[in-house]
CSV table of C-alpha atoms in Angstrom, one decimal:
chain,number,residue,atom,x,y,z
A,282,MET,CA,61.9,103.7,95.1
A,283,ALA,CA,60.8,100.7,97.3
A,284,ARG,CA,63.6,98.7,98.8
A,285,ARG,CA,62.2,95.2,99.4
A,286,PHE,CA,64.8,92.5,100.4
A,287,PHE,CA,64.3,88.8,100.6
A,288,HIS,CA,65.9,86.9,103.4
A,289,ASP,CA,68.5,85.5,101.0
A,290,HIS,CA,69.5,89.0,100.0
A,291,ARG,CA,67.8,89.1,96.7
A,292,VAL,CA,66.1,92.3,95.8
A,293,GLN,CA,62.5,92.1,94.6
A,294,THR,CA,62.7,94.5,91.7
A,295,ILE,CA,62.1,92.1,88.8
A,296,ASP,CA,59.3,90.0,87.3
A,297,GLU,CA,59.2,86.2,87.1
A,298,ARG,CA,61.0,86.0,83.8
A,299,TRP,CA,64.1,87.6,85.3
A,300,ARG,CA,64.1,85.5,88.4
A,301,LEU,CA,65.1,82.4,86.4
A,302,THR,CA,68.0,84.1,84.7
A,303,THR,CA,69.7,86.1,87.5
A,304,SER,CA,71.6,83.1,88.9
A,305,THR,CA,73.1,82.6,85.5
A,306,LEU,CA,73.9,86.3,85.2
A,307,ALA,CA,75.6,86.2,88.6
A,308,MET,CA,77.9,83.3,87.6
A,309,VAL,CA,78.8,84.9,84.3
A,310,CYS,CA,79.5,88.3,85.8
A,311,LEU,CA,81.6,86.9,88.6
A,312,GLY,CA,83.9,85.7,85.9
A,313,VAL,CA,83.9,88.8,83.7
A,314,ILE,CA,82.3,91.5,85.8
A,315,ALA,CA,84.1,94.4,84.4
A,316,GLY,CA,83.8,93.0,80.9
A,317,CYS,CA,80.0,93.0,81.2
A,318,ALA,CA,79.9,96.7,80.3
A,319,PRO,CA,80.5,98.0,76.8
A,320,ALA,CA,83.1,100.6,76.1
A,321,VAL,CA,82.2,104.2,76.6
A,322,ARG,CA,83.3,106.9,74.1
A,323,ALA,CA,83.3,110.3,75.7
A,324,VAL,CA,79.9,110.2,77.6
A,325,ARG,CA,78.2,108.2,74.9
A,326,LEU,CA,76.8,104.6,75.4
A,327,PRO,CA,76.9,102.8,72.1
A,328,PHE,CA,74.4,100.0,72.9
A,329,PRO,CA,70.8,100.4,74.2
A,330,THR,CA,71.1,97.7,76.9
A,331,ALA,CA,73.8,96.0,78.9
A,332,ILE,CA,74.5,94.1,82.1
A,333,ASP,CA,76.6,95.9,84.7
A,334,SER,CA,77.8,94.7,88.0
A,335,VAL,CA,79.3,96.3,91.2
A,336,TRP,CA,81.3,94.5,93.8
A,337,TYR,CA,80.5,95.6,97.4
A,338,VAL,CA,81.5,95.2,101.0
A,339,SER,CA,78.8,96.2,103.4
A,340,VAL,CA,78.8,96.9,107.1
A,341,ARG,CA,75.1,97.7,107.1
A,342,ALA,CA,73.1,95.3,109.2
A,343,ARG,CA,69.9,93.7,107.9
A,344,ASP,CA,66.7,93.1,109.8
A,345,GLY,CA,64.5,90.4,108.3
A,346,GLY,CA,66.3,90.8,105.1
A,347,ARG,CA,65.8,94.6,105.0
A,348,ASP,CA,68.6,97.1,105.0
A,349,THR,CA,69.1,99.1,108.2
A,350,ARG,CA,71.3,101.9,109.5
A,351,THR,CA,72.7,99.7,112.2
A,352,LEU,CA,76.4,98.7,112.1
A,353,ALA,CA,76.6,95.0,111.3
A,354,ALA,CA,78.6,92.6,113.5
A,355,SER,CA,80.4,91.2,110.4
A,356,LEU,CA,81.1,92.3,106.9
A,357,GLU,CA,78.9,91.2,103.9
A,358,TYR,CA,80.7,90.6,100.6
A,359,GLY,CA,78.9,90.4,97.3
A,360,VAL,CA,78.1,91.5,93.8
A,361,ALA,CA,75.1,93.6,92.8
A,362,ILE,CA,73.9,92.9,89.2
A,363,PHE,CA,72.1,95.6,87.2
A,364,ARG,CA,70.3,95.8,83.8
A,365,ARG,CA,71.3,99.0,82.2
A,366,THR,CA,69.0,100.6,79.5
A,367,ALA,CA,70.5,103.6,77.8
A,368,THR,CA,69.8,106.0,75.0
A,369,ASP,CA,72.7,107.0,72.8
A,370,GLY,CA,73.4,110.7,72.6
A,371,PRO,CA,75.7,113.5,73.7
A,372,THR,CA,74.6,113.1,77.3
A,373,VAL,CA,73.9,109.9,79.2
A,374,ASN,CA,70.3,108.9,79.9
A,375,VAL,CA,70.4,105.6,81.7
A,376,GLU,CA,67.8,103.6,83.5
A,377,TRP,CA,69.2,101.1,86.0
A,378,THR,CA,67.3,98.0,87.2
A,379,LEU,CA,68.7,95.9,90.0
A,380,LEU,CA,68.3,92.3,88.9
A,381,ASP,CA,69.9,90.4,91.7
A,382,THR,CA,72.6,90.4,94.4
A,383,THR,CA,75.0,87.5,95.1
A,384,ALA,CA,76.6,87.2,98.6
A,385,MET,CA,80.0,85.5,98.8
A,386,SER,CA,82.5,84.5,101.5
A,387,ALA,CA,85.4,86.8,102.1
A,388,ASP,CA,87.8,84.2,100.5
A,389,ALA,CA,85.7,83.7,97.4
A,390,PHE,CA,85.3,87.5,97.0
A,391,ALA,CA,89.0,88.1,97.2
A,392,GLN,CA,89.8,85.2,94.8
A,393,ALA,CA,87.2,86.3,92.2
A,394,LEU,CA,88.4,90.0,92.4
A,395,ARG,CA,92.0,89.0,92.0
A,396,GLN,CA,91.2,86.9,89.0
A,397,GLN,CA,89.2,89.8,87.4
A,398,VAL,CA,92.0,92.3,87.9
A,399,ALA,CA,94.6,89.8,86.6
A,400,ALA,CA,92.7,89.5,83.4
A,401,LEU,CA,93.3,93.2,82.6
A,402,ALA,CA,96.3,94.3,80.7
A,403,ALA,CA,98.8,96.6,82.5
A,404,PRO,CA,98.5,99.5,83.2
A,405,GLU,CA,94.7,99.0,83.2
A,406,ASP,CA,95.0,96.3,85.8
A,407,TYR,CA,93.6,98.0,88.9
A,408,ALA,CA,90.4,98.0,91.0
A,409,VAL,CA,88.7,101.0,92.6
A,410,LEU,CA,87.7,100.9,96.3
A,411,TYR,CA,84.9,103.6,96.4
A,412,VAL,CA,83.7,105.0,99.7
A,413,HIS,CA,80.4,106.9,99.3
A,414,GLY,CA,79.3,110.0,101.2
A,415,PHE,CA,76.5,111.4,103.2
A,416,ALA,CA,72.8,110.3,102.8
A,417,THR,CA,73.3,107.1,100.8
A,418,SER,CA,71.2,104.0,101.3
A,419,LEU,CA,72.6,100.5,100.4
A,420,HIS,CA,70.7,100.3,97.2
A,421,GLU,CA,71.8,103.8,96.3
A,422,ALA,CA,75.4,102.9,97.1
A,423,TRP,CA,75.3,100.1,94.5
A,424,LYS,CA,73.4,102.1,91.9
A,425,TYR,CA,75.5,105.3,92.2
A,426,THR,CA,78.7,103.2,92.0
A,427,ALA,CA,77.5,101.6,88.9
A,428,GLU,CA,76.6,104.9,87.3
A,429,ALA,CA,80.0,106.4,88.2
A,430,ARG,CA,81.9,103.4,86.9
A,431,GLN,CA,80.2,103.4,83.5
A,432,LEU,CA,81.2,107.0,82.9
A,433,THR,CA,84.9,106.1,83.3
A,434,GLY,CA,84.8,103.9,80.2
A,435,ARG,CA,87.3,101.5,81.8
A,436,ARG,CA,86.8,97.8,82.6
A,437,ALA,CA,88.4,98.1,86.1
A,438,PRO,CA,86.1,96.7,88.8
A,439,TRP,CA,84.7,99.1,91.4
A,440,ILE,CA,84.1,97.9,95.0
A,441,ALA,CA,81.6,100.0,96.9
A,442,PHE,CA,82.3,100.1,100.7
A,443,CYS,CA,78.8,100.5,102.1
A,444,TRP,CA,78.6,102.1,105.6
A,445,PRO,CA,75.3,102.8,107.4
A,446,SER,CA,74.5,106.4,106.3
A,447,ASN,CA,71.0,107.8,106.4
A,448,GLY,CA,69.8,107.2,102.8
A,449,HIS,CA,68.0,110.6,102.8
A,450,GLY,CA,69.1,114.1,103.4
A,451,ILE,CA,66.6,115.2,106.1
A,452,ALA,CA,66.0,113.7,109.5
A,453,ARG,CA,63.3,114.8,112.0
A,454,PRO,CA,64.3,118.1,113.6
A,455,ARG,CA,65.9,118.2,117.0
A,456,ASN,CA,66.9,121.4,118.8
A,457,GLY,CA,66.0,123.5,115.8
A,458,GLU,CA,68.0,121.4,113.4
A,459,LEU,CA,66.3,120.3,110.2
A,460,LEU,CA,68.8,119.8,107.5
A,461,MET,CA,71.8,119.1,109.6
A,462,ARG,CA,70.7,116.4,112.0
A,463,ALA,CA,71.0,113.6,109.4
A,464,TYR,CA,74.4,114.9,108.5
A,465,HIS,CA,75.6,114.8,112.1
A,466,GLU,CA,74.2,111.3,112.5
A,467,ASP,CA,76.0,110.2,109.4
A,468,SER,CA,79.3,111.7,110.8
A,469,VAL,CA,78.9,109.5,113.9
A,470,SER,CA,78.1,106.4,111.7
A,471,ALA,CA,81.2,107.1,109.5
A,472,GLN,CA,83.4,107.2,112.6
A,473,ALA,CA,81.9,104.0,113.9
A,474,SER,CA,82.6,102.3,110.6
A,475,ARG,CA,86.3,102.9,110.7
A,476,PRO,CA,87.3,99.4,112.1
A,477,ALA,CA,85.3,97.7,109.3
A,478,PHE,CA,86.8,99.9,106.7
A,479,ALA,CA,90.3,99.3,107.9
A,480,ARG,CA,89.7,95.5,107.7
A,481,THR,CA,88.2,95.9,104.2
A,482,ALA,CA,91.1,98.0,102.9
A,483,MET,CA,93.7,95.5,104.3
A,484,GLU,CA,91.9,92.5,102.8
A,485,LEU,CA,91.8,94.2,99.4
A,486,VAL,CA,95.4,95.3,99.2
A,487,GLU,CA,96.4,91.8,100.3
A,488,ALA,CA,94.2,90.2,97.7
A,489,LEU,CA,95.7,92.2,94.8
A,490,ASP,CA,99.3,92.6,93.6
A,491,ARG,CA,101.3,95.7,94.7
A,492,GLN,CA,99.8,99.0,93.6
A,493,GLN,CA,96.7,97.5,92.0
A,494,LEU,CA,94.2,99.3,94.2
A,495,VAL,CA,93.0,102.8,93.7
A,496,MET,CA,91.1,104.3,96.7
A,497,ALA,CA,88.5,106.9,95.8
A,498,VAL,CA,86.7,108.5,98.7
A,499,HIS,CA,83.8,111.0,98.3
A,500,SER,CA,82.4,113.7,100.6
A,501,LEU,CA,81.8,112.4,104.1
A,502,GLY,CA,83.4,109.1,103.1
A,503,ALA,CA,86.7,110.9,103.0
A,504,GLN,CA,86.4,111.5,106.8
A,505,LEU,CA,85.9,107.7,107.3
A,506,ALA,CA,88.8,106.7,105.1
A,507,GLY,CA,91.2,109.5,106.0
A,508,GLU,CA,90.8,109.1,109.7
A,509,SER,CA,91.1,105.3,109.4
A,510,ILE,CA,94.4,105.5,107.6
A,511,ALA,CA,95.8,108.1,109.8
A,512,GLY,CA,94.7,106.5,113.1
A,513,ASP,CA,94.8,102.7,112.5
A,514,SER,CA,98.4,101.5,112.9
A,515,ALA,CA,97.7,98.0,111.4
A,516,LEU,CA,96.2,99.5,108.3
A,517,ARG,CA,99.0,102.0,107.9
A,518,ALA,CA,101.6,99.2,108.3
A,519,THR,CA,99.8,97.2,105.6
A,520,LEU,CA,99.6,100.1,103.2
A,521,ARG,CA,103.3,101.0,103.8
A,522,ARG,CA,104.2,97.5,102.8
A,523,ARG,CA,101.7,97.3,99.9
A,524,PRO,CA,101.0,100.9,98.8
A,525,LEU,CA,97.9,102.0,96.9
A,526,ARG,CA,98.3,103.0,93.3
A,527,ALA,CA,96.5,106.2,94.1
A,528,LEU,CA,94.5,107.8,96.9
A,529,ALA,CA,91.9,110.1,95.4
A,530,PHE,CA,89.8,112.5,97.4
A,531,LEU,CA,86.7,113.4,95.5
A,532,VAL,CA,85.4,116.8,96.8
A,533,PRO,CA,86.1,115.6,100.4
A,534,ASP,CA,84.0,116.8,103.3
A,535,VAL,CA,87.0,117.3,105.6
A,536,GLU,CA,88.0,120.5,107.4
A,537,THR,CA,90.7,122.2,105.4
A,538,ALA,CA,93.1,122.7,108.3
A,539,HIS,CA,92.7,119.2,109.5
A,540,PHE,CA,93.2,117.8,106.0
A,541,ARG,CA,96.3,119.9,105.4
A,542,ASP,CA,98.0,119.6,108.8
A,543,ASP,CA,97.0,116.2,110.1
A,544,LEU,CA,95.8,113.9,107.3
A,545,LEU,CA,98.2,114.7,104.5
A,546,PRO,CA,101.4,114.1,106.4
A,547,ALA,CA,100.0,110.6,107.4
A,548,LEU,CA,99.2,109.7,103.7
A,549,VAL,CA,102.6,110.3,102.1
A,550,ASP,CA,104.0,106.8,102.3
A,551,ILE,CA,100.8,104.7,101.8
A,552,ALA,CA,100.1,105.6,98.2
A,553,ALA,CA,102.2,106.2,95.1
A,554,ARG,CA,100.0,109.2,94.3
A,555,ARG,CA,97.6,111.5,96.2
A,556,VAL,CA,95.0,113.5,94.3
A,557,LEU,CA,92.6,116.1,95.6
A,558,TYR,CA,89.6,117.0,93.4
A,559,VAL,CA,88.0,120.3,94.4
A,560,SER,CA,84.9,122.2,93.1
A,561,GLY,CA,83.8,125.8,93.3
A,562,ARG,CA,80.2,124.8,92.5
A,563,ASP,CA,79.4,122.2,95.2
A,564,ARG,CA,76.5,123.5,97.2
A,565,ALA,CA,76.4,120.7,99.6
A,566,LEU,CA,79.9,121.4,100.9
A,567,ALA,CA,79.1,125.1,100.9
A,568,LEU,CA,76.1,124.4,103.2
A,569,VAL,CA,78.1,122.3,105.6
A,570,SER,CA,80.9,124.8,105.6
A,571,GLY,CA,78.6,127.6,106.4
A,572,ALA,CA,76.8,125.7,109.1
A,573,ASP,CA,79.9,125.1,111.2
A,574,GLY,CA,82.0,128.0,110.0
A,575,THR,CA,85.0,126.0,108.8
A,576,PRO,CA,86.1,125.6,105.2
A,577,ARG,CA,86.2,122.2,103.5
A,578,ALA,CA,89.1,120.7,101.6
A,579,GLY,CA,86.8,119.8,98.7
A,580,ARG,CA,85.9,123.4,98.1
A,581,ARG,CA,88.0,125.5,95.7
A,582,SER,CA,90.0,128.0,97.6
A,583,ARG,CA,92.4,130.9,96.9
A,584,PRO,CA,95.2,130.2,97.4
A,585,ALA,CA,94.6,126.7,96.4
A,586,LEU,CA,95.1,123.8,98.8
A,587,THR,CA,98.2,122.1,97.4
A,588,GLY,CA,101.7,120.8,98.4
A,589,PRO,CA,104.6,118.8,97.2
A,590,THR,CA,102.9,115.5,98.0
A,591,LEU,CA,99.5,116.5,96.7
A,592,GLU,CA,98.1,116.9,93.1
A,593,THR,CA,95.1,119.3,93.2
A,594,VAL,CA,92.6,119.2,90.3
A,595,ASP,CA,89.7,121.8,90.0
A,596,ILE,CA,86.6,120.2,88.5
A,597,THR,CA,84.4,123.3,88.5
A,598,ASP,CA,84.4,123.7,84.8
A,599,GLY,CA,84.8,120.0,83.9
A,600,VAL,CA,82.4,117.9,81.8
A,601,THR,CA,79.2,116.9,83.6
A,602,THR,CA,76.1,115.0,82.6
A,603,GLU,CA,73.8,117.4,84.5
A,604,GLY,CA,70.6,118.5,82.8
A,605,TRP,CA,69.5,122.2,82.9
A,606,VAL,CA,67.4,121.6,86.0
A,607,GLN,CA,70.3,120.1,87.9
A,608,ARG,CA,72.6,122.9,86.6
A,609,LEU,CA,70.3,125.5,87.9
A,610,PHE,CA,69.0,123.9,91.2
A,611,GLY,CA,71.2,120.9,91.9
A,612,THR,CA,73.8,120.6,94.6
A,613,HIS,CA,76.5,119.6,92.1
A,614,HIS,CA,77.7,117.1,94.7
A,615,ALA,CA,77.0,113.7,93.1
A,616,ILE,CA,80.1,112.2,91.5
A,617,ARG,CA,78.1,110.0,89.2
A,618,ARG,CA,77.4,113.1,87.1
A,619,GLN,CA,81.0,114.3,87.1
A,620,ALA,CA,82.1,112.8,83.8
A,621,GLY,CA,85.2,114.9,83.5
A,622,MET,CA,86.4,114.0,86.9
A,623,LEU,CA,85.6,110.3,86.5
A,624,PHE,CA,87.5,110.2,83.1
A,625,ASP,CA,90.5,111.8,84.8
A,626,LEU,CA,90.4,109.4,87.7
A,627,ALA,CA,90.2,106.3,85.5
A,628,ASN,CA,92.3,107.3,82.5
A,629,VAL,CA,95.0,109.6,84.0
A,630,VAL,CA,95.3,108.6,87.6
A,631,GLY,CA,94.1,105.0,87.4
A,632,THR,CA,96.4,104.1,84.4
A,633,GLY,CA,99.3,105.8,86.1
A,634,ARG,CA,99.8,108.6,83.6
A,635,GLY,CA,101.6,111.8,84.5
A,636,ALA,CA,99.7,115.0,85.3
A,637,SER,CA,100.8,116.5,82.0
A,638,CYS,CA,98.5,114.0,80.3
A,639,ARG,CA,95.7,116.4,80.9
A,640,SER,CA,97.4,118.9,78.6
A,641,THR,CA,98.2,116.3,76.0
A,642,LEU,CA,94.6,115.1,75.9
A,643,GLY,CA,93.2,118.7,76.2
A,644,THR,CA,91.0,117.8,79.2
A,645,GLY,CA,92.8,120.1,81.6
A,646,VAL,CA,95.2,123.1,81.9
A,647,ARG,CA,98.0,123.7,84.4
A,648,ASN,CA,97.6,126.7,86.5
A,649,ASP,CA,100.4,129.1,87.6
A,650,ASP,CA,100.3,127.6,91.2
A,651,GLY,CA,100.9,124.1,89.9
A,652,THR,CA,97.3,122.9,90.3
A,653,TRP,CA,95.2,121.7,87.4
A,654,SER,CA,91.7,122.7,86.1
A,655,LEU,CA,89.5,120.5,84.0
A,656,ARG,CA,87.9,121.8,80.9
A,657,ARG,CA,84.4,121.4,79.5
A,658,VAL,CA,85.5,119.7,76.3
A,659,SER,CA,84.5,116.6,74.4
A,660,LEU,CA,86.3,113.8,76.1
A,661,PRO,CA,89.0,112.0,74.0
A,662,GLU,CA,89.0,108.5,72.8
A,663,LEU,CA,89.5,106.0,75.6
A,664,ASP,CA,93.0,104.9,74.4
A,665,ALA,CA,94.3,108.4,74.0
A,666,TRP,CA,96.1,108.2,77.3
A,667,ARG,CA,98.6,105.8,75.8
A,668,THR,CA,100.5,108.7,74.2
A,669,CYS,CA,101.2,110.1,77.7
A,670,PRO,CA,104.3,109.5,79.8
A,671,ALA,CA,103.9,107.4,83.0
A,672,PHE,CA,103.6,109.1,86.3
A,673,GLY,CA,107.0,109.9,87.9
A,674,VAL,CA,108.9,109.9,84.6
A,675,GLU,CA,107.5,113.1,83.1
A,676,PRO,CA,110.1,115.6,81.7
């Protein structure tokens, strides 16, 4: 897909009739961004078209209005507005068209986000800070975040933290490397983005009330976020004072021993809840693990990676929106197809329900070792979680 950016950050993906309406859409969606999307029942979309929006904070520099892989000197705050065309059915078949982007000042961004979350009734009054993984362009970061959010069925706004990853999975070979060079370059970019991420996280937790932020970090993005929290004293002090509602690792690309021995102890007091989603089918993590000979925390293991401060959820057999081609040949790494995991993240973890809610809803089973496994079942009604006890007060 061509990525053609104007100097004023607009994206040239629409015809003339849309150009006159996108400014109006931007103003409307800034007021009711999360409310722009219709409710989702299971993985069905009840209406053929909708307007969806994604908040973003980007540290990717632009050159002549075009997205680059260079680290920007300052953060860019804004909203990406999509037109979503969907067909109703047992699986989601959605076409996304980027209509416009609206850049904002840091103060305006924080104020608008705070107002949006305040309009939501507790315990649904939260926002999700999403950190994408390897090989994701700026446009893909917006689009994939929109796709993931609509599968949750919740109105909670999602903020995509966009760091300068490759945007494609293969770089030109060097020293015999073909598939791994881009991965190593992205690892360097992730580490270089840590100061910008720390600033973003601090600004967001200060903008919202206590425990209104859920941090969801995917794949290589877990290295960026985990190392930032563990190594940045200012960020840790802020999060101790204003803890996250939850910190969710979505099949993280972090060495298992490092995650267990170094990161987990540093994360205990900065979030009310820490959740690790693992998979036994993720081929991307299997490739990385095989290439450097070290297991990854996001891969299912025996015995399971767990602990008294960690809630481990196996998504291997959970609900997905993958077609048969993806099931046979895909990497099973993209979270935007993990409907079961996203439902769990938004409706169990996000709303602050206890882990036993998975048994109540029938979406998961508790294993003998205390971990959980999601099931491939029809997802329940969106308000079914209201019958579940709150996290921390389970019998």
